[in-house]
Coordinates of C-alpha atoms in Angstrom, one line a residue:
Chain A
X2 CA 55.0 -41.6 -39.8
X3 CA 56.0 -42.3 -43.3
X4 CA 52.7 -43.9 -44.0
X5 CA 50.9 -40.8 -42.7
X6 CA 52.9 -38.3 -44.8
X7 CA 52.3 -40.5 -47.8
X8 CA 48.6 -40.5 -47.1
X9 CA 48.6 -36.7 -46.7
X10 CA 50.5 -36.2 -50.0
X11 CA 48.1 -38.5 -51.7
X12 CA 45.2 -36.4 -50.4
X13 CA 46.7 -33.2 -51.6
X14 CA 47.4 -34.8 -55.0
X15 CA 43.7 -35.8 -55.2
X16 CA 42.6 -32.3 -54.2
X17 CA 45.0 -30.7 -56.6
X18 CA 43.9 -32.8 -59.5
X19 CA 40.3 -32.4 -58.6
X20 CA 40.7 -28.6 -58.5
X21 CA 42.5 -28.7 -61.9
X22 CA 39.7 -30.8 -63.3
X23 CA 37.1 -28.4 -61.8
X24 CA 38.9 -25.4 -63.4
X25 CA 39.1 -27.1 -66.7
X26 CA 35.6 -28.7 -67.0
X27 CA 33.2 -26.3 -65.2
X28 CA 31.8 -23.4 -67.2
X29 CA 32.7 -19.9 -66.0
X30 CA 29.0 -19.1 -65.2
X31 CA 28.8 -22.0 -62.9
X32 CA 32.1 -21.0 -61.2
X33 CA 30.5 -17.7 -60.5
X34 CA 27.5 -19.5 -59.1
X35 CA 29.8 -21.4 -56.7
X36 CA 31.5 -18.3 -55.6
X37 CA 28.1 -16.8 -54.7
X38 CA 27.2 -20.0 -52.8
X39 CA 30.5 -19.8 -50.8
X40 CA 29.9 -16.1 -50.1
X41 CA 26.3 -16.7 -48.8
X42 CA 27.4 -19.7 -46.7
X43 CA 30.2 -17.7 -45.2
X44 CA 27.8 -14.8 -44.3
X45 CA 25.4 -17.2 -42.6
X46 CA 28.2 -18.8 -40.5
X47 CA 29.5 -15.4 -39.4
X48 CA 26.0 -14.4 -38.3
X49 CA 25.5 -17.6 -36.4
X50 CA 28.8 -17.0 -34.5
X51 CA 27.8 -13.3 -33.9
X52 CA 24.5 -14.5 -32.4
X53 CA 26.4 -16.9 -30.1
X54 CA 28.6 -14.1 -28.9
X55 CA 26.2 -11.2 -28.6
X56 CA 23.0 -13.0 -27.7
X57 CA 19.8 -13.8 -29.5
X58 CA 18.3 -10.3 -29.1
X59 CA 16.8 -9.1 -31.4
X60 CA 15.9 -12.6 -32.4
X61 CA 13.7 -11.6 -35.4
X62 CA 16.6 -9.7 -36.9
X63 CA 18.9 -12.6 -36.5
X64 CA 16.4 -15.0 -38.0
X65 CA 15.8 -12.8 -41.0
X66 CA 19.5 -12.2 -41.6
X67 CA 20.4 -15.9 -41.2
X68 CA 17.4 -17.2 -43.2
X69 CA 18.0 -14.7 -46.0
X70 CA 21.6 -16.1 -46.5
X71 CA 20.7 -19.8 -46.1
X72 CA 17.5 -19.5 -48.2
X73 CA 19.3 -17.6 -51.0
X74 CA 22.1 -20.2 -50.9
X75 CA 19.6 -23.0 -51.2
X76 CA 18.0 -21.3 -54.2
X77 CA 21.4 -20.8 -55.8
X78 CA 22.4 -24.5 -55.4
X79 CA 19.0 -25.4 -56.9
X80 CA 19.8 -23.2 -59.9
X81 CA 23.2 -24.8 -60.2
X82 CA 21.7 -28.3 -60.2
X83 CA 19.2 -27.3 -62.9
X84 CA 21.9 -25.8 -65.1
X85 CA 24.3 -28.7 -64.8
X86 CA 21.8 -31.4 -65.7
X87 CA 19.5 -30.1 -68.5
X88 CA 18.5 -33.7 -69.5
X89 CA 17.0 -34.4 -66.1
X90 CA 15.1 -31.2 -65.7
X91 CA 14.2 -30.4 -69.3
X92 CA 14.0 -26.7 -69.0
X93 CA 16.1 -24.0 -70.6
X94 CA 18.7 -22.0 -68.7
X95 CA 16.7 -18.8 -69.1
X96 CA 13.6 -20.3 -67.6
X97 CA 15.6 -21.7 -64.6
X98 CA 17.2 -18.3 -64.1
X99 CA 13.8 -16.6 -64.2
X100 CA 12.5 -19.0 -61.6
X101 CA 15.5 -18.3 -59.4
X102 CA 15.0 -14.5 -59.6
X103 CA 11.2 -14.8 -58.7
X104 CA 12.0 -17.1 -55.7
X105 CA 14.7 -14.7 -54.5
X106 CA 12.3 -11.8 -54.8
X107 CA 9.7 -13.5 -52.6
X108 CA 12.4 -14.4 -50.1
X109 CA 13.8 -10.9 -49.9
X110 CA 10.3 -9.3 -49.5
X111 CA 9.6 -11.7 -46.6
X112 CA 12.9 -11.2 -44.9
X113 CA 12.8 -7.4 -45.1
X114 CA 9.3 -7.4 -43.5
X115 CA 10.6 -9.5 -40.7
X116 CA 13.8 -7.7 -40.2
X117 CA 12.6 -4.6 -38.2
Chain B
X29 CA -50.0 8.0 -73.0
X30 CA -52.6 8.7 -70.4
X31 CA -52.5 5.1 -69.5
X32 CA -48.8 5.4 -68.6
X33 CA -49.0 8.7 -66.8
X34 CA -51.9 7.8 -64.5
X35 CA -50.1 5.1 -62.5
X36 CA -47.1 7.3 -62.3
X37 CA -49.1 10.1 -60.7
X38 CA -50.8 7.6 -58.4
X39 CA -47.3 6.5 -57.3
X40 CA -45.8 10.0 -57.0
X41 CA -48.5 11.9 -55.2
X42 CA -48.5 9.9 -51.9
X43 CA -44.7 10.2 -51.8
X44 CA -44.9 14.0 -52.1
X45 CA -47.6 14.0 -49.3
X46 CA -45.5 11.9 -47.1
X47 CA -42.4 14.1 -47.4
X48 CA -44.4 17.2 -46.6
X49 CA -45.8 15.4 -43.5
X50 CA -42.3 14.5 -42.4
X51 CA -41.2 18.1 -42.7
X52 CA -44.0 19.1 -40.3
X53 CA -43.5 16.2 -37.9
X54 CA -41.3 16.6 -34.8
X55 CA -37.7 15.5 -35.3
X56 CA -37.1 11.9 -34.7
X57 CA -34.6 12.5 -31.9
X58 CA -36.5 14.7 -29.5
X59 CA -35.0 16.8 -26.7
X60 CA -35.6 14.2 -24.0
X61 CA -33.6 11.5 -25.8
X62 CA -30.8 14.1 -26.4
X63 CA -30.7 14.8 -22.7
X64 CA -30.5 11.2 -21.8
X65 CA -27.8 10.7 -24.4
X66 CA -25.7 13.7 -23.5
X67 CA -26.3 13.5 -19.8
X68 CA -27.1 17.2 -19.5
X69 CA -30.3 18.8 -18.7
X70 CA -31.3 21.3 -21.3
X71 CA -34.7 22.2 -19.8
X72 CA -34.9 24.2 -16.6
X73 CA -38.6 23.8 -15.8
X74 CA -38.1 20.3 -14.4
X75 CA -38.1 20.6 -10.6
X76 CA -36.0 18.3 -8.6
X77 CA -38.0 15.7 -6.7
X78 CA -38.4 16.2 -3.0
X79 CA -35.5 14.3 -1.4
X80 CA -36.2 12.7 1.9
X81 CA -33.0 12.7 4.0
X82 CA -31.7 9.1 4.2
X83 CA -31.1 7.6 7.6
X84 CA -27.5 7.0 6.8
X85 CA -26.8 10.7 6.0
X86 CA -25.7 11.4 9.6
X87 CA -24.6 7.9 10.3
X88 CA -21.3 8.9 11.8
X89 CA -21.9 12.2 13.7
X90 CA -25.5 12.1 14.6
X91 CA -26.8 8.5 14.3
X92 CA -30.4 7.6 15.1
X93 CA -30.5 4.9 17.7
X94 CA -33.5 2.8 18.8
X95 CA -33.3 1.6 22.4
X96 CA -35.5 -1.4 23.0
X97 CA -36.2 -2.2 26.6
X98 CA -38.8 -4.0 28.6
X99 CA -40.3 -2.4 30.7
X100 CA -39.6 1.1 29.6
X101 CA -38.9 2.2 33.1
X102 CA -35.8 0.0 33.0
X103 CA -33.9 2.9 31.3
X104 CA -33.7 4.6 34.7
X105 CA -31.1 2.0 35.7
X106 CA -28.9 2.9 32.7
X107 CA -29.1 6.7 32.7
X108 CA -25.3 7.1 32.7
X109 CA -24.9 4.8 29.8
X110 CA -27.6 6.5 27.7
X111 CA -26.2 10.0 28.7
X112 CA -22.9 8.9 27.3
X113 CA -24.5 7.8 24.1
X114 CA -26.3 11.1 23.8
X115 CA -23.1 12.9 24.4
X116 CA -21.6 10.9 21.5
X117 CA -24.3 12.4 19.2
X118 CA -26.9 9.7 19.3
X119 CA -30.5 10.6 18.9
X120 CA -32.2 8.0 21.1
X121 CA -35.7 6.7 20.8
X122 CA -37.0 4.4 23.6
X123 CA -39.5 1.6 22.9
X124 CA -40.8 -1.4 24.7
X125 CA -40.3 -4.9 23.3
X126 CA -44.0 -5.6 23.6
X127 CA -44.9 -2.5 21.6
X128 CA -46.2 -4.0 18.4
X129 CA -44.9 -0.8 16.8
X130 CA -41.3 -1.7 17.3
X131 CA -41.2 -4.0 14.3
X132 CA -42.8 -1.4 12.1
X133 CA -40.7 1.5 13.4
X134 CA -37.4 -0.2 12.6
X135 CA -38.4 0.1 9.0
X136 CA -40.5 2.9 7.7
X137 CA -42.0 2.6 4.3
X138 CA -39.6 -0.3 3.7
X139 CA -36.6 1.9 4.5
X140 CA -34.4 1.4 7.6
X141 CA -35.3 4.2 10.0
X142 CA -32.5 3.8 12.5
X143 CA -28.7 3.4 12.2
X144 CA -28.4 1.3 15.4
X145 CA -30.5 -0.7 17.8
X146 CA -29.7 -1.2 21.5
X147 CA -31.6 -4.1 22.9
X148 CA -31.6 -4.7 26.6
X149 CA -33.4 -7.8 27.8
X150 CA -33.9 -9.1 31.3
X151 CA -36.3 -11.2 33.2
X152 CA -39.2 -11.3 33.1
X153 CA -38.6 -11.8 29.4
X154 CA -41.2 -11.0 26.8
X155 CA -43.1 -14.0 25.4
X156 CA -41.2 -16.3 23.0
X157 CA -43.4 -15.2 20.1
X158 CA -42.6 -11.6 20.7
X159 CA -38.9 -12.4 20.9
X160 CA -39.0 -14.4 17.7
X161 CA -40.7 -11.7 15.8
X162 CA -38.3 -9.1 17.2
X163 CA -35.2 -11.2 16.4
X164 CA -36.4 -11.8 12.9
X165 CA -36.8 -8.1 12.4
X166 CA -33.3 -7.5 13.9
X167 CA -31.7 -9.9 11.4
X168 CA -33.2 -8.0 8.5
X169 CA -32.1 -4.8 10.2
X170 CA -28.6 -6.1 10.1
X171 CA -28.9 -7.4 6.6
X172 CA -29.7 -3.8 5.6
X173 CA -26.6 -2.5 7.3
X174 CA -27.9 -1.5 10.8
X175 CA -25.8 -2.2 13.9
X176 CA -26.9 -4.0 17.0
X177 CA -25.9 -3.9 20.6
X178 CA -27.6 -6.6 22.6
X179 CA -27.2 -7.3 26.3
X180 CA -29.0 -9.8 28.4
X181 CA -28.5 -12.2 31.3
X182 CA -28.7 -11.7 35.0
X183 CA -30.9 -8.9 36.2
X184 CA -29.9 -5.8 38.0
X185 CA -32.7 -6.6 40.4
X186 CA -30.3 -8.5 42.6
X187 CA -29.4 -6.9 45.8
X188 CA -26.9 -4.2 45.6
X189 CA -24.5 -6.0 47.9
X190 CA -24.4 -8.7 45.3
X191 CA -25.6 -11.4 47.6
X192 CA -27.7 -12.9 44.9
X193 CA -31.3 -13.0 43.6
X194 CA -29.9 -14.3 40.4
X195 CA -32.8 -16.6 40.1
X196 CA -34.9 -13.7 39.1
X197 CA -33.1 -13.7 35.8
X198 CA -34.2 -17.2 34.8
X199 CA -36.1 -17.2 31.5
X200 CA -38.5 -19.9 30.5
X201 CA -36.9 -22.6 28.3
X202 CA -38.9 -21.4 25.2
X203 CA -37.7 -17.8 25.7
X204 CA -34.1 -19.0 26.3
X205 CA -34.3 -21.1 23.1
X206 CA -35.3 -18.0 21.1
X207 CA -32.4 -16.1 22.6
X208 CA -29.9 -18.9 21.9
X209 CA -31.1 -19.3 18.4
X210 CA -30.6 -15.6 17.8
X211 CA -27.2 -15.7 19.4
X212 CA -26.4 -18.6 17.1
X213 CA -27.3 -16.4 14.1
X214 CA -24.6 -14.0 15.3
X215 CA -22.1 -16.9 15.6
X216 CA -22.3 -17.2 19.4
X217 CA -23.1 -20.2 21.5
X218 CA -24.9 -19.1 24.7
X219 CA -24.6 -20.9 28.0
X220 CA -27.4 -23.0 29.5
X221 CA -30.5 -21.4 30.8
X222 CA -30.3 -20.3 34.4
X223 CA -26.5 -20.7 34.6
X224 CA -24.3 -17.8 35.7
X225 CA -20.6 -17.2 35.8
X226 CA -18.8 -17.2 39.1
X227 CA -15.2 -16.6 40.1
X228 CA -13.8 -16.9 43.6
X229 CA -10.5 -15.2 42.6
X230 CA -11.5 -12.4 40.2
X231 CA -14.6 -10.9 41.7
X232 CA -15.4 -7.4 42.7
X233 CA -14.8 -6.4 46.3
X234 CA -18.4 -5.4 46.8
X235 CA -19.6 -8.9 46.1
X236 CA -19.3 -10.8 49.3
X237 CA -21.9 -13.4 48.6
X238 CA -21.9 -15.8 45.6
X239 CA -19.0 -14.1 43.8
X240 CA -21.1 -13.7 40.7
X241 CA -19.9 -10.1 40.2
X242 CA -16.8 -11.1 38.4
X243 CA -14.1 -8.8 37.0
X244 CA -11.9 -9.3 33.9
X245 CA -9.2 -7.4 32.3
X246 CA -8.7 -9.7 29.4
X247 CA -9.7 -7.1 26.8
X248 CA -9.0 -7.4 23.1
X249 CA -5.9 -5.4 22.4
X250 CA -4.4 -3.5 19.5
X251 CA -7.7 -3.0 17.7
X252 CA -9.9 0.1 17.3
X253 CA -12.6 -1.6 19.2
X254 CA -11.5 -0.7 22.7
X255 CA -8.5 1.4 23.6
X256 CA -7.3 -0.7 26.5
X257 CA -4.7 1.9 27.5
X258 CA -7.5 4.4 28.3
X259 CA -9.2 2.0 30.7
X260 CA -8.5 2.5 34.4
X261 CA -9.1 -1.1 35.5
X262 CA -10.9 -4.3 34.9
X263 CA -14.5 -4.6 33.8
X264 CA -17.1 -5.8 36.2
X265 CA -19.6 -8.3 34.8
X266 CA -22.5 -10.3 36.1
X267 CA -24.3 -12.7 33.8
X268 CA -23.9 -15.6 31.5
X269 CA -21.0 -16.6 29.3
X270 CA -20.9 -17.8 25.7
X271 CA -18.5 -19.4 23.3
X272 CA -17.4 -18.7 19.7
X273 CA -16.6 -21.1 16.9
X274 CA -12.9 -20.7 16.1
X275 CA -13.7 -21.4 12.4
X276 CA -16.0 -18.3 12.1
X277 CA -13.9 -15.5 10.9
X278 CA -16.6 -12.9 11.3
X279 CA -16.8 -13.2 15.1
X280 CA -14.2 -12.3 17.7
X281 CA -14.3 -11.8 21.4
X282 CA -13.8 -8.3 23.0
X283 CA -13.9 -9.3 26.6
X284 CA -12.9 -12.8 27.9
X285 CA -13.3 -14.2 31.4
X286 CA -10.3 -14.9 33.5
X287 CA -9.2 -18.6 33.6
X288 CA -10.6 -19.1 37.1
X289 CA -14.2 -18.2 36.1
X290 CA -16.6 -21.1 35.9
X291 CA -20.3 -21.5 35.0
X292 CA -22.8 -23.0 37.5
X293 CA -26.5 -23.0 38.0
X294 CA -27.6 -19.8 39.6
X295 CA -29.6 -21.6 42.2
X296 CA -26.8 -23.8 43.5
X297 CA -25.4 -22.5 46.8
X298 CA -21.7 -22.2 47.2
X299 CA -21.8 -24.4 50.3
X300 CA -23.1 -27.3 48.3
X301 CA -19.6 -27.7 47.0
X302 CA -20.7 -27.5 43.4
X303 CA -17.7 -26.7 41.2
X304 CA -19.4 -26.3 37.8
X305 CA -17.5 -26.8 34.7
X306 CA -14.4 -24.7 34.1
X307 CA -14.0 -23.4 30.7
X308 CA -10.7 -22.1 29.4
X309 CA -12.2 -19.7 27.0
X310 CA -15.4 -18.3 28.3
X311 CA -16.4 -15.2 26.4
X312 CA -18.2 -12.3 28.1
X313 CA -18.5 -9.8 25.3
X314 CA -18.2 -10.7 21.6
X315 CA -18.7 -9.0 18.3
X316 CA -19.8 -10.1 14.9
X317 CA -19.1 -7.9 11.9
X318 CA -21.1 -9.2 8.9
X319 CA -19.9 -9.1 5.3
X320 CA -21.8 -5.8 4.8
X321 CA -19.8 -4.4 7.8
X322 CA -22.9 -4.2 10.0
X323 CA -21.9 -4.9 13.5
X324 CA -23.5 -6.9 16.3
X325 CA -22.1 -6.9 19.8
X326 CA -23.4 -9.3 22.3
X327 CA -22.9 -9.0 26.1
X328 CA -24.1 -11.7 28.5
X329 CA -24.4 -9.2 31.2
X330 CA -26.9 -6.4 31.3
X331 CA -25.6 -5.1 34.6
X332 CA -22.3 -4.2 32.9
X333 CA -24.1 -1.2 31.4
X334 CA -26.0 -0.2 34.6
X335 CA -25.4 2.9 36.7
X336 CA -24.7 0.6 39.7
X337 CA -21.7 -0.9 37.9
X338 CA -20.6 2.4 36.4
X339 CA -20.3 3.8 39.9
X340 CA -18.3 0.8 41.3
X341 CA -14.8 1.6 42.5
X342 CA -11.7 0.2 40.7
X343 CA -13.5 -0.8 37.5
X344 CA -13.7 0.9 34.2
X345 CA -17.2 -0.1 33.0
X346 CA -18.0 3.5 32.1
X347 CA -15.2 3.9 29.6
X348 CA -15.4 0.3 28.3
X349 CA -19.1 0.5 27.6
X350 CA -18.8 3.9 26.0
X351 CA -16.1 2.7 23.7
X352 CA -18.0 -0.5 23.0
X353 CA -21.1 1.4 22.0
X354 CA -19.1 3.8 19.9
X355 CA -17.5 1.0 18.0
X356 CA -20.8 -0.9 17.6
X357 CA -22.5 2.1 16.2
X358 CA -19.7 2.8 13.5
X359 CA -18.3 5.8 15.3
X360 CA -14.9 4.2 15.4
X361 CA -13.1 1.6 13.3
X362 CA -14.7 2.6 10.0
X363 CA -12.6 2.9 6.9
X364 CA -13.3 4.5 3.6
X365 CA -11.3 5.0 0.5
X366 CA -11.3 7.9 -1.9
X367 CA -9.3 9.2 -4.8
X368 CA -8.2 6.0 -6.4
X369 CA -5.8 6.8 -9.2
X370 CA -3.3 4.9 -11.3
X371 CA -1.2 5.9 -14.3
X372 CA 2.1 5.1 -16.0
X373 CA 5.1 5.9 -13.9
X374 CA 6.0 9.0 -15.8
X375 CA 2.5 10.3 -16.7
X376 CA -0.3 12.0 -14.9
X377 CA -3.5 10.4 -15.9
X378 CA -4.6 6.8 -16.6
X379 CA -4.2 5.7 -20.2
X380 CA -6.9 4.0 -22.2
X381 CA -5.1 0.8 -21.7
X382 CA -1.8 -0.3 -20.1
X383 CA 0.7 -2.3 -22.1
X384 CA 2.4 -5.4 -20.8
X385 CA 5.5 -4.6 -18.8
X386 CA 4.5 -0.9 -18.3
X387 CA 5.6 0.7 -15.1
X388 CA 2.4 1.5 -13.3
X389 CA 1.9 3.8 -10.3
X390 CA -1.1 3.0 -8.1
X391 CA -2.3 5.1 -5.2
X392 CA -5.4 5.4 -3.1
X393 CA -6.3 7.5 0.0
X394 CA -7.7 5.5 2.9
X395 CA -9.3 7.3 5.8
X396 CA -10.5 6.3 9.2
X397 CA -13.3 8.0 11.2
X398 CA -12.2 9.6 14.5
X399 CA -14.5 11.8 16.6
X400 CA -16.8 12.2 13.6
X401 CA -14.0 13.3 11.2
X402 CA -12.2 11.5 8.5
X403 CA -8.5 11.3 9.2
X404 CA -5.6 9.5 7.6
X405 CA -5.6 5.7 8.2
X406 CA -2.3 4.7 9.8
X407 CA -2.2 1.1 8.7
X408 CA 1.0 -0.1 7.1
X409 CA -0.2 -3.5 5.8
X410 CA -2.6 -2.5 3.0
X411 CA -2.0 -4.7 0.0
X412 CA -3.1 -4.3 -3.6
X413 CA -3.4 -7.2 -6.0
X414 CA -3.1 -7.2 -9.7
X415 CA -5.6 -9.9 -10.7
X416 CA -6.6 -11.7 -13.9
X417 CA -8.6 -14.6 -12.4
X418 CA -5.5 -15.2 -10.1
X419 CA -3.5 -12.5 -8.5
X420 CA -0.3 -12.0 -10.6
X421 CA 1.1 -9.5 -8.2
X422 CA 0.4 -8.8 -4.5
X423 CA 2.1 -5.7 -3.2
X424 CA 2.3 -3.8 0.0
X425 CA 1.2 -0.2 -0.4
X426 CA 3.4 2.4 1.0
X427 CA 1.7 4.8 3.4
X428 CA 3.8 7.8 2.5
X429 CA 4.7 9.7 5.7
X430 CA 1.5 8.4 7.3
X431 CA -0.5 10.8 5.1
X432 CA -3.2 8.2 4.4
X433 CA -2.1 8.1 0.7
X434 CA -1.1 4.6 -0.1
X435 CA 1.1 4.2 -3.1
X436 CA 3.1 1.6 -5.0
X437 CA 5.0 1.4 -8.3
X438 CA 5.2 -1.9 -10.1
X439 CA 6.0 -3.4 -13.5
X440 CA 3.0 -5.0 -15.2
X441 CA 3.3 -8.7 -15.8
X442 CA 4.4 -10.0 -19.2
X443 CA 0.9 -11.4 -19.8
X444 CA -1.9 -9.5 -21.4
X445 CA -5.7 -9.7 -20.7
X446 CA -8.3 -8.1 -18.5
X447 CA -6.6 -7.3 -15.3
X448 CA -7.9 -5.4 -12.3
X449 CA -6.6 -3.8 -9.2
X450 CA -8.1 -5.4 -6.1
X451 CA -7.8 -4.2 -2.5
X452 CA -9.4 -6.5 0.0
X453 CA -8.4 -5.1 3.4
X454 CA -9.9 -7.0 6.3
X455 CA -8.5 -6.2 9.7
X456 CA -10.1 -7.0 13.1
X457 CA -12.1 -4.1 14.4
X458 CA -12.2 -2.2 11.0
X459 CA -15.0 -2.3 8.5
X460 CA -14.1 -4.3 5.4
X461 CA -12.6 -2.5 2.5
X462 CA -13.1 -4.1 -0.9
X463 CA -12.2 -2.1 -4.0
X464 CA -11.9 -3.3 -7.5
X465 CA -10.8 -1.2 -10.5
X466 CA -10.4 -2.6 -14.0
X467 CA -7.1 -2.0 -15.8
X468 CA -6.7 -4.2 -18.9
X469 CA -3.2 -4.9 -20.3
X470 CA -2.6 -5.1 -24.0
X471 CA 0.3 -6.6 -25.9
X472 CA 2.9 -4.7 -27.9
X473 CA 1.6 -2.9 -31.0
X474 CA 3.5 -3.3 -34.2
X475 CA 5.1 0.2 -33.7
X476 CA 5.9 -0.5 -30.0
X477 CA 9.0 -2.4 -30.9
X478 CA 12.4 -0.7 -31.0
X479 CA 13.8 -0.2 -34.5
X480 CA 17.4 0.1 -35.7
X481 CA 19.0 -1.6 -32.7
X482 CA 22.7 -1.2 -33.0
X483 CA 23.5 -4.8 -32.1
X484 CA 21.3 -5.9 -35.0
X485 CA 23.2 -4.0 -37.6
X486 CA 25.2 -7.0 -38.8
X487 CA 21.9 -8.8 -39.5
X488 CA 20.6 -5.8 -41.5
X489 CA 24.0 -5.6 -43.3
X490 CA 23.9 -9.3 -44.2
X491 CA 20.4 -9.0 -45.7
X492 CA 21.3 -6.1 -47.9
X493 CA 24.7 -7.6 -48.9
X494 CA 22.8 -10.8 -49.9
X495 CA 20.5 -8.8 -52.1
X496 CA 23.4 -6.9 -53.6
X497 CA 25.3 -10.1 -54.2
X498 CA 22.3 -11.8 -55.9
X499 CA 21.6 -8.7 -58.1
X500 CA 25.3 -8.3 -59.0
X501 CA 25.5 -12.0 -59.8
X502 CA 22.4 -11.7 -62.0
X503 CA 24.0 -8.9 -64.1
X504 CA 27.2 -10.8 -64.6
X505 CA 25.4 -14.1 -65.2
X506 CA 23.2 -12.5 -67.9
X507 CA 25.9 -10.5 -69.5
X508 CA 28.2 -13.5 -69.8
X509 CA 25.5 -15.5 -71.7

């Protein structure tokens, strides 16, 4: 029992220090990015639950809603990776962001066509 | 300069000439082609060609019937039967088998000249060549849709007390072979030459000799062929029996012999103790309705139709033979369909195409001929199939209030393609009814789907909130740079 509570307190310590480190080291723009990722993931999960409860009709609407969130989330994570590691990707932040916007535009157009 | 203008003139002048010619020429699309295209006659001076009345015009109320006998005086033995036929509207023409004209008369200028043929054959039979030619002609007559009533077998020449002279009916083997071959064409297997049916239990009271004047009440029931309730008693019969192949769906028996009837050579005396061979299913009168609904009825007894048998007590030969002739000659048991219509359940007329899973209403009027008039068909087992190679649906049609209008509603299958409605109604004693009507099914069009479904609003919301989030994020991201 003592060992378990010790283990839990160790875990919380690690999480706390990790969060402190995240707040200190990560740039504000990237924090914003992470917030977006969390929002999109949350929306996707809610839609999945809703689909389980209500049923898959209309399936095309569900697919477009779900894929829109997951796709946009994937693109956002991609942008984050590119921003955090400029040595690896060798492109400027502006170029990466422009790519991100174009990809999102294509995704949204597709999804809206499939939504009805 | 002149060098340049000359070829130019040479080139231009013919063109001008051509155009003036074209202006004078008749228009390319002339009136006749317009008529053909539009389907309307613009000109009045065209007189309608003289229309010869087709033989089938009065097929039901006033049929033309050819009676083939040999010799022609034989008809005096069947006056009552022929009077009955005339009363039923038949226009009778009597011909001898040996008349070489019989073959030609059946078809005139390549067209069938009669609706029905009644063929009465008895000994002495015509030569086998004459029979072969006649039977060949009769088969093409049936192929063309004519009906045939044929009776043969023991002769009426026998003594009126029934004590026998059955041997007079014996044909030569070549003649009998022709007869058997023809019966085979009709799906019937005729008994051996010179054999007659006898029955020591079911015989008519006036037959005190060889008991060859048998009686039977085993009449086909519940069909339009013979109304067995209207008959006053059994049917008297003297002649040969035959058998049917159970695998042939076009043939069926109308009158069967009682189980005690057996077949034996006509010449064998009862006292000789000959028992013959007993057959469970000896058929006396049978019918074959071909795929074109032409009917052939075969009776192994000619006497059945004779005045002598009509006048016997306690038998119903008169009614039976009258009904038999009426059925044979398409005066009963004929179906037709009119007024086929189909549409969506809540509409009035057929659309250009149905969509999968549409609610379709199908209805058709089926009529039956009775006393020369078309009346509502009373059947309750008419089915319609919705077919694309295979039937996807097979539904009973509802005969609404026995009005003869058969209706059903159904939901089209979830499968698109070239479908058709098919009614294939085959019932014993009725002409075959085969109707097909094409009704293709299409898939959903892009605007057939429902929009703004309320249970999909979370999905719509999520898409637009994602777009808003990405746009909002972009503004903040760029402004913070």
